[in-house]
Amino acid sequence: MTGFDAEAILRALRSALPADKGRIGLHEPCFAGNEWTYVKDCLDTGWVSSVGSYVDRFERELAEFTGAKRAVAVVNGTAALHVSLLLAGVRPGDEVIIPSLTFVATANAVAYCGAVPHFADSDEATLGLDPDKLAEHLSAIAEIRGGDCVNRRTGRPIRAVVPMHTFGHPVDLDPLVELCNRWNLVLVEDAAESLGSLYKGRHTGTFSRLAALSFNGNKVLTTGGGGAILTNDDGLGKMAKHLTTTAKVPHRWEFFHDATGYNYRLPNINAALGCAQLEQLPRFLKQKRDLAARYREAFREVQGVRFICEPSFAASNYWLNALLLDPPFVSARDDILEMTDKNGIMTRPAWTPMHRLPMYRNCPHMDLSGAEDLGLRLINIPSSAALGGGHD
Ligand SMILES: *Cc1c(COP(=O)(O)O)cnc(C)c1O
């Protein structure tokens, strides 16, 4: 166990972070623009709730920013995933392939559809779905039956694949698109963490039939709570809007609903916050890249640990910066978490992989040694936009 010095990690963190900041959190929102003005406008006009111009504006500007044809704003990222999966055709009894190493919302959204998560392994290069391993797994367990991809072991149709862009780093999408075409699976991106991240020059969330964004308080941009569905299909965009607004058929006074819809619409007051945040997004992204560059430099010479950089094919938003411990030093993780916390720098481990949670323990899965391993070796470090750029 030579070459590992936990104190060196603390020194590297301190050298990359601004001095005299007091306690440094993992990811704090920044309200330095028109937030007060737009929210006050909602209060002054009384348009705080389910109708108002900020929702339309936020949706239009999100579509412009991402290059998606349509963005539909909803109450949170989990709701965006839920409705995306429904519109992808996920039905009760289907299976949906998702990475085991993800936030619990990805798995929960599958369960809300009455479907079963089928866990796939993650790749150290991207921290996301490993396309080669998934290809091998599908060849071993799946067959096409009457147009459906069927899991021969369970007899259930596998309907969709939901890659997730971990900590904002894009997963390798091209081979996944190809795999989905070959196996007749619908691709749905969980882009909750990757607003502002590009894959081969194009915004994440625009490679799949539908994608979900999140604007929770700890994300790149926040609306308090919120999310959006992205799609390039006008028909699906219309259906997403309809389903997330109680499936009410427009009429001046009649209450007629033509499906079991959801009250998932983003309130106008949250959308107002979103419009103000979107104006600052280019600056947030610049600051976050700046912070990541400082970390990269600071950790260059630190033994036993590697700072996670964007994959070569991507421009990442660096939503949540992360360190990866070299395999021999896994056991030092908790000491590092403890020591950084004691010194006023908040750090966190990655999520417990989904197949380790009680409600998903018995779900189908492939070999998950990559996810298990990454789950133990990753440490998230402070990533707020305000920590990068112009502080010295
Ligand atoms: C944040 C997040 C979501 C959705 O989160 P909400 O809190 O519901 O907005 C979904 N998936 C991943 C991977 C996330 O990080």
Coordinates of C-alpha atoms and ligand atoms in Angstrom, one line a residue:
M1 CA 0.0 0.0 0.0
T2 CA 2.7 2.5 -0.8
G3 CA 2.1 5.7 -2.6
F4 CA -1.2 6.6 -1.0
D5 CA -1.5 9.7 1.1
A6 CA -5.0 10.7 2.1
E7 CA -3.7 14.1 3.2
A8 CA -2.5 14.7 -0.4
I9 CA -6.1 14.6 -1.5
L10 CA -7.1 17.3 1.0
R11 CA -4.2 19.5 -0.2
A12 CA -5.2 19.0 -3.8
L13 CA -8.8 19.9 -3.0
R14 CA -7.7 23.0 -1.2
S15 CA -5.5 24.1 -4.0
A16 CA -8.3 23.9 -6.6
L17 CA -11.0 25.5 -4.4
P18 CA -11.2 29.2 -3.6
A19 CA -9.8 30.1 -0.2
D20 CA -11.9 31.5 2.7
K21 CA -15.2 30.2 1.5
G22 CA -16.2 28.6 4.8
R23 CA -17.8 25.2 4.5
I24 CA -18.0 24.1 0.9
G25 CA -21.0 22.2 -0.2
L26 CA -21.3 19.6 -2.9
H27 CA -23.5 21.5 -5.3
E28 CA -25.2 24.8 -4.4
P29 CA -27.5 26.8 -6.7
C30 CA -26.6 30.3 -7.8
F31 CA -29.3 33.0 -8.2
A32 CA -27.4 35.9 -9.6
G33 CA -29.6 37.0 -12.5
N34 CA -33.3 37.8 -13.1
E35 CA -34.7 35.3 -10.6
W36 CA -36.2 37.9 -8.2
T37 CA -37.6 40.0 -11.1
Y38 CA -39.4 37.0 -12.9
V39 CA -40.7 35.4 -9.7
K40 CA -42.0 38.8 -8.5
D41 CA -43.7 39.2 -11.8
C42 CA -45.6 35.9 -11.2
L43 CA -46.6 37.1 -7.7
D44 CA -47.6 40.6 -9.0
T45 CA -49.7 39.2 -11.8
G46 CA -51.1 36.3 -9.9
W47 CA -49.9 33.8 -12.5
V48 CA -48.2 31.4 -10.1
S49 CA -49.7 28.1 -10.9
S50 CA -50.7 25.9 -13.9
V51 CA -51.1 28.6 -16.5
G52 CA -48.7 31.4 -17.4
S53 CA -46.3 32.7 -20.0
Y54 CA -43.1 31.5 -18.3
V55 CA -43.9 27.9 -18.9
D56 CA -44.2 28.4 -22.7
R57 CA -41.1 30.6 -22.7
F58 CA -39.0 28.1 -20.7
E59 CA -40.1 25.2 -23.0
R60 CA -39.2 27.3 -26.1
E61 CA -35.8 28.3 -24.7
L62 CA -35.0 24.8 -23.6
A63 CA -35.7 23.4 -27.0
E64 CA -33.5 26.2 -28.6
F65 CA -30.7 25.5 -26.2
T66 CA -30.7 21.7 -26.6
G67 CA -31.6 21.6 -30.2
A68 CA -34.5 19.3 -29.5
K69 CA -37.7 20.0 -31.5
R70 CA -39.8 20.1 -28.4
A71 CA -39.4 20.4 -24.7
V72 CA -42.3 19.8 -22.2
A73 CA -41.7 21.2 -18.7
V74 CA -42.9 19.0 -15.8
V75 CA -42.7 18.9 -12.0
N76 CA -39.5 16.9 -11.7
G77 CA -37.1 14.7 -13.6
T78 CA -38.7 11.5 -12.2
A79 CA -42.0 12.5 -13.7
A80 CA -40.2 13.3 -17.0
L81 CA -38.8 9.8 -17.0
H82 CA -42.1 8.2 -16.1
V83 CA -44.0 9.9 -19.0
S84 CA -41.1 9.3 -21.4
L85 CA -41.2 5.6 -20.7
L86 CA -45.0 5.5 -21.1
L87 CA -44.7 7.2 -24.5
A88 CA -41.9 4.9 -25.5
G89 CA -44.5 2.1 -25.2
V90 CA -43.4 0.6 -21.9
R91 CA -46.3 -1.5 -20.5
P92 CA -46.9 -3.5 -17.3
G93 CA -44.8 -6.7 -17.5
D94 CA -42.2 -5.3 -19.8
E95 CA -38.5 -5.1 -18.9
V96 CA -36.4 -2.0 -19.3
I97 CA -32.6 -2.0 -19.4
I98 CA -31.0 0.6 -17.2
P99 CA -27.6 0.9 -15.6
S100 CA -27.5 -0.4 -12.0
L101 CA -25.2 2.5 -11.2
T102 CA -27.7 5.4 -11.3
F103 CA -29.9 7.5 -9.0
V104 CA -32.9 5.6 -7.8
A105 CA -35.3 7.7 -10.0
T106 CA -34.3 5.8 -13.1
A107 CA -35.4 2.5 -11.6
N108 CA -38.5 4.0 -9.9
A109 CA -39.8 5.4 -13.2
V110 CA -39.6 1.9 -14.7
A111 CA -41.5 0.5 -11.7
Y112 CA -44.2 3.3 -12.0
C113 CA -45.0 1.8 -15.4
G114 CA -45.5 -1.6 -13.9
A115 CA -42.4 -2.7 -15.7
V116 CA -39.3 -4.4 -14.4
P117 CA -35.8 -2.9 -14.4
H118 CA -33.2 -5.1 -16.0
F119 CA -29.8 -4.0 -14.8
A120 CA -26.8 -3.5 -17.0
D121 CA -23.2 -2.9 -16.2
S122 CA -21.2 0.4 -16.4
D123 CA -18.0 1.2 -18.1
E124 CA -15.1 2.9 -16.3
A125 CA -14.3 5.0 -19.4
T126 CA -17.7 6.9 -19.3
L127 CA -19.2 5.8 -15.9
G128 CA -22.3 4.9 -18.0
L129 CA -23.8 1.8 -19.8
D130 CA -21.1 -0.4 -21.2
P131 CA -22.3 -1.0 -24.8
D132 CA -20.0 -4.0 -25.5
K133 CA -21.1 -5.8 -22.4
L134 CA -24.7 -5.1 -23.2
A135 CA -24.4 -6.4 -26.8
E136 CA -22.9 -9.6 -25.4
H137 CA -25.6 -9.9 -22.8
L138 CA -28.4 -9.4 -25.3
S139 CA -26.9 -12.0 -27.7
A140 CA -26.9 -14.5 -24.8
I141 CA -30.4 -13.9 -23.4
A142 CA -32.6 -12.2 -26.0
E143 CA -34.4 -13.2 -29.2
I144 CA -36.7 -11.4 -31.5
R145 CA -40.2 -12.8 -31.3
G146 CA -43.0 -11.3 -33.4
G147 CA -41.1 -8.0 -33.6
D148 CA -40.5 -7.8 -29.9
C149 CA -37.1 -8.3 -28.2
V150 CA -37.9 -11.0 -25.6
N151 CA -35.8 -12.1 -22.6
R152 CA -35.7 -15.9 -23.1
R153 CA -35.0 -16.4 -19.4
T154 CA -38.1 -14.6 -18.1
G155 CA -40.3 -14.7 -21.2
R156 CA -40.9 -10.9 -20.9
P157 CA -40.5 -8.4 -23.7
I158 CA -37.6 -6.0 -23.3
R159 CA -39.0 -2.7 -24.5
A160 CA -36.5 0.0 -23.9
V161 CA -32.9 1.0 -22.9
V162 CA -32.3 4.0 -20.7
P163 CA -28.7 5.1 -20.6
M164 CA -27.8 7.7 -18.0
H165 CA -25.1 10.4 -18.5
T166 CA -23.4 10.0 -15.1
F167 CA -22.4 13.2 -13.4
G168 CA -23.0 14.9 -16.7
H169 CA -20.4 12.8 -18.7
P170 CA -22.1 11.5 -21.9
V171 CA -22.3 7.8 -22.3
D172 CA -21.1 6.4 -25.7
L173 CA -24.4 6.8 -27.6
D174 CA -23.5 5.6 -31.1
P175 CA -23.1 1.9 -30.3
L176 CA -26.3 2.1 -28.1
V177 CA -28.3 3.6 -30.9
E178 CA -27.1 0.7 -33.1
L179 CA -27.9 -1.9 -30.5
C180 CA -31.4 -0.6 -30.0
N181 CA -32.0 -0.6 -33.8
R182 CA -30.7 -4.2 -34.0
W183 CA -32.8 -5.5 -31.1
N184 CA -35.9 -3.4 -31.7
L185 CA -35.6 -1.5 -28.5
V186 CA -36.6 2.1 -27.8
L187 CA -33.8 4.4 -26.6
V188 CA -34.8 6.8 -23.8
E189 CA -32.0 9.0 -22.4
D190 CA -31.9 9.8 -18.7
A191 CA -30.3 13.2 -19.3
A192 CA -31.2 14.5 -15.8
E193 CA -27.6 15.3 -15.0
S194 CA -26.4 16.4 -18.5
L195 CA -28.0 19.7 -19.4
G196 CA -25.2 21.4 -21.4
S197 CA -23.3 18.2 -22.2
L198 CA -22.6 17.4 -25.8
Y199 CA -22.0 14.0 -27.5
K200 CA -20.0 14.5 -30.7
G201 CA -21.1 18.1 -30.8
R202 CA -24.8 17.4 -30.3
H203 CA -26.7 17.9 -27.1
T204 CA -27.4 14.9 -25.0
G205 CA -31.1 14.0 -24.8
T206 CA -31.5 14.5 -28.5
F207 CA -30.3 11.1 -29.6
S208 CA -33.3 9.1 -28.3
R209 CA -37.0 9.1 -29.1
L210 CA -37.6 10.8 -25.7
A211 CA -35.3 12.1 -22.9
A212 CA -35.7 13.4 -19.4
L213 CA -34.0 16.5 -17.8
S214 CA -34.1 17.5 -14.1
F215 CA -34.0 20.9 -12.6
N216 CA -33.8 19.8 -9.0
G217 CA -32.0 22.1 -6.5
N218 CA -28.6 20.3 -6.9
K219 CA -28.6 20.2 -10.7
V220 CA -26.7 22.5 -13.2
L221 CA -29.8 24.7 -13.4
T222 CA -32.7 24.7 -10.9
T223 CA -36.3 25.6 -10.9
G224 CA -36.6 24.6 -7.2
G225 CA -38.1 21.3 -8.4
G226 CA -38.7 20.6 -12.1
G227 CA -37.9 18.6 -15.1
A228 CA -38.5 18.4 -18.9
I229 CA -39.2 15.8 -21.6
L230 CA -37.2 16.3 -24.8
T231 CA -38.3 14.9 -28.1
N232 CA -37.7 15.5 -31.8
D233 CA -41.1 14.0 -32.7
D234 CA -43.9 16.6 -32.8
G235 CA -46.6 14.0 -32.2
L236 CA -44.8 12.6 -29.1
G237 CA -44.3 16.2 -27.9
K238 CA -48.0 16.9 -28.2
M239 CA -48.8 13.6 -26.4
A240 CA -46.3 14.4 -23.6
K241 CA -48.0 17.8 -23.1
H242 CA -51.4 16.2 -23.0
L243 CA -50.5 13.4 -20.7
T244 CA -48.7 15.7 -18.2
T245 CA -51.7 18.1 -18.1
T246 CA -54.3 15.6 -16.9
A247 CA -55.2 14.7 -20.5
K248 CA -57.8 17.4 -20.7
V249 CA -59.3 18.0 -24.1
P250 CA -59.1 21.8 -24.7
H251 CA -62.4 23.5 -24.3
R252 CA -63.6 26.8 -22.8
W253 CA -65.6 25.2 -20.0
E254 CA -66.0 21.5 -20.4
F255 CA -64.0 19.1 -18.2
F256 CA -63.4 16.3 -20.6
H257 CA -60.3 14.0 -20.2
D258 CA -59.6 11.3 -22.8
A259 CA -57.0 9.3 -20.8
T260 CA -55.7 8.7 -17.3
G261 CA -53.4 11.7 -17.4
Y262 CA -51.0 13.1 -14.8
N263 CA -50.9 16.4 -13.0
Y264 CA -47.2 16.8 -13.8
R265 CA -47.2 20.3 -15.3
L266 CA -44.4 22.7 -14.1
P267 CA -46.0 25.6 -12.2
N268 CA -45.4 29.1 -13.8
I269 CA -43.5 30.3 -10.8
N270 CA -41.0 27.5 -11.1
A271 CA -40.7 28.1 -14.9
A272 CA -40.0 31.8 -14.1
L273 CA -37.0 30.7 -12.0
G274 CA -36.0 28.4 -14.9
C275 CA -36.1 31.3 -17.4
A276 CA -33.8 33.4 -15.2
Q277 CA -31.4 30.4 -14.7
L278 CA -31.3 29.6 -18.4
E279 CA -30.0 33.1 -19.1
Q280 CA -27.0 32.3 -16.9
L281 CA -26.4 28.7 -18.0
P282 CA -23.6 29.5 -20.5
R283 CA -21.7 31.2 -17.6
F284 CA -22.5 28.3 -15.2
L285 CA -21.0 25.9 -17.8
K286 CA -17.9 28.0 -18.2
Q287 CA -17.3 28.2 -14.5
K288 CA -17.8 24.5 -14.1
R289 CA -15.3 23.7 -16.8
D290 CA -12.9 26.1 -15.2
L291 CA -13.3 24.3 -11.8
A292 CA -12.8 20.9 -13.5
A293 CA -9.6 22.2 -15.1
R294 CA -8.3 23.3 -11.7
Y295 CA -9.1 19.9 -10.2
R296 CA -7.4 18.1 -13.2
E297 CA -4.3 20.1 -12.6
A298 CA -4.4 19.7 -8.8
F299 CA -4.8 15.9 -8.9
R300 CA -2.3 15.3 -11.7
E301 CA 0.4 14.3 -9.3
V302 CA -1.7 12.8 -6.5
Q303 CA -1.0 9.0 -6.1
G304 CA -3.8 6.5 -5.9
V305 CA -6.6 8.6 -7.3
R306 CA -7.7 9.9 -10.7
F307 CA -9.8 12.9 -11.4
I308 CA -12.7 12.0 -13.8
C309 CA -12.4 13.9 -17.2
E310 CA -14.9 14.0 -20.0
P311 CA -14.7 11.2 -22.6
S312 CA -12.8 12.0 -25.8
F313 CA -16.0 12.2 -27.8
A314 CA -17.8 14.5 -25.4
A315 CA -18.0 18.0 -24.0
S316 CA -19.2 17.5 -20.5
N317 CA -21.1 20.0 -18.3
Y318 CA -19.0 18.7 -15.3
W319 CA -22.2 18.7 -13.2
L320 CA -20.7 16.7 -10.4
N321 CA -16.9 16.3 -10.3
A322 CA -15.6 13.0 -9.2
L323 CA -12.5 11.2 -8.1
L324 CA -11.8 7.5 -8.8
L325 CA -9.7 5.6 -6.3
D326 CA -7.2 3.2 -7.7
P327 CA -8.4 -0.4 -6.9
P328 CA -5.9 -1.1 -4.2
F329 CA -7.1 1.9 -2.2
V330 CA -10.9 1.2 -2.1
S331 CA -10.7 0.7 1.6
A332 CA -9.5 4.3 2.1
R333 CA -12.8 5.8 0.8
D334 CA -14.6 6.3 4.1
D335 CA -11.5 7.8 5.7
I336 CA -11.3 10.3 2.9
L337 CA -15.0 11.1 3.2
E338 CA -14.6 11.6 6.9
M339 CA -11.4 13.7 6.7
T340 CA -12.7 16.0 4.0
D341 CA -16.0 16.5 5.9
K342 CA -14.1 17.3 9.1
N343 CA -12.1 19.9 7.1
G344 CA -15.2 21.7 5.8
I345 CA -15.2 20.2 2.3
M346 CA -18.3 18.2 1.5
T347 CA -17.7 14.9 -0.4
R348 CA -20.0 12.0 -1.1
P349 CA -19.8 8.4 -2.3
A350 CA -21.6 7.3 -5.5
W351 CA -25.1 5.7 -5.2
T352 CA -25.6 2.2 -3.9
P353 CA -26.1 0.3 -7.1
M354 CA -29.8 -0.4 -7.8
H355 CA -29.5 -4.2 -7.6
R356 CA -28.4 -3.8 -3.9
L357 CA -31.7 -2.0 -3.0
P358 CA -34.3 -4.2 -1.3
M359 CA -37.1 -3.5 -3.9
Y360 CA -34.9 -4.2 -6.9
R361 CA -32.8 -7.1 -5.5
N362 CA -34.6 -9.7 -7.5
C363 CA -34.7 -8.0 -10.9
P364 CA -33.0 -9.5 -13.9
H365 CA -29.4 -8.4 -14.5
M366 CA -26.2 -9.2 -16.2
D367 CA -22.7 -9.4 -14.6
L368 CA -22.5 -6.1 -12.7
S369 CA -18.9 -6.2 -11.5
G370 CA -18.1 -2.9 -13.2
A371 CA -21.0 -1.1 -11.4
E372 CA -20.1 -2.7 -8.1
D373 CA -16.5 -1.7 -8.4
L374 CA -17.2 1.9 -9.5
G375 CA -19.8 2.2 -6.8
L376 CA -17.0 1.6 -4.2
R377 CA -14.3 3.7 -5.8
L378 CA -16.1 7.0 -6.8
I379 CA -16.0 10.1 -4.6
N380 CA -17.9 13.2 -5.6
I381 CA -16.2 16.5 -4.7
P382 CA -17.5 20.1 -4.6
S383 CA -18.9 21.3 -7.9
S384 CA -21.0 24.5 -7.5
A385 CA -20.6 26.8 -10.5
A386 CA -19.6 29.7 -8.1
L387 CA -16.5 27.8 -7.2
G388 CA -15.1 28.1 -10.7
G389 CA -13.8 31.2 -12.5
G390 CA -13.0 34.7 -11.3
H391 CA -12.4 34.0 -7.6
D392 CA -8.8 35.1 -7.4
Ligands
LIG1 C1 -31.8 14.1 -10.5 C2 -32.0 12.8 -11.3 C3 -33.2 12.4 -11.8 C4 -34.5 13.0 -11.5 O1 -34.6 13.8 -10.4 P1 -35.8 14.6 -9.8 O2 -35.2 14.9 -8.5 O3 -37.0 13.8 -9.9 O4 -35.9 15.9 -10.6 C5 -33.3 11.2 -12.5 N1 -32.2 10.5 -12.8 C6 -31.0 10.9 -12.4 C7 -29.8 10.1 -12.8 C8 -30.8 12.0 -11.6 O5 -29.6 12.4 -11.2

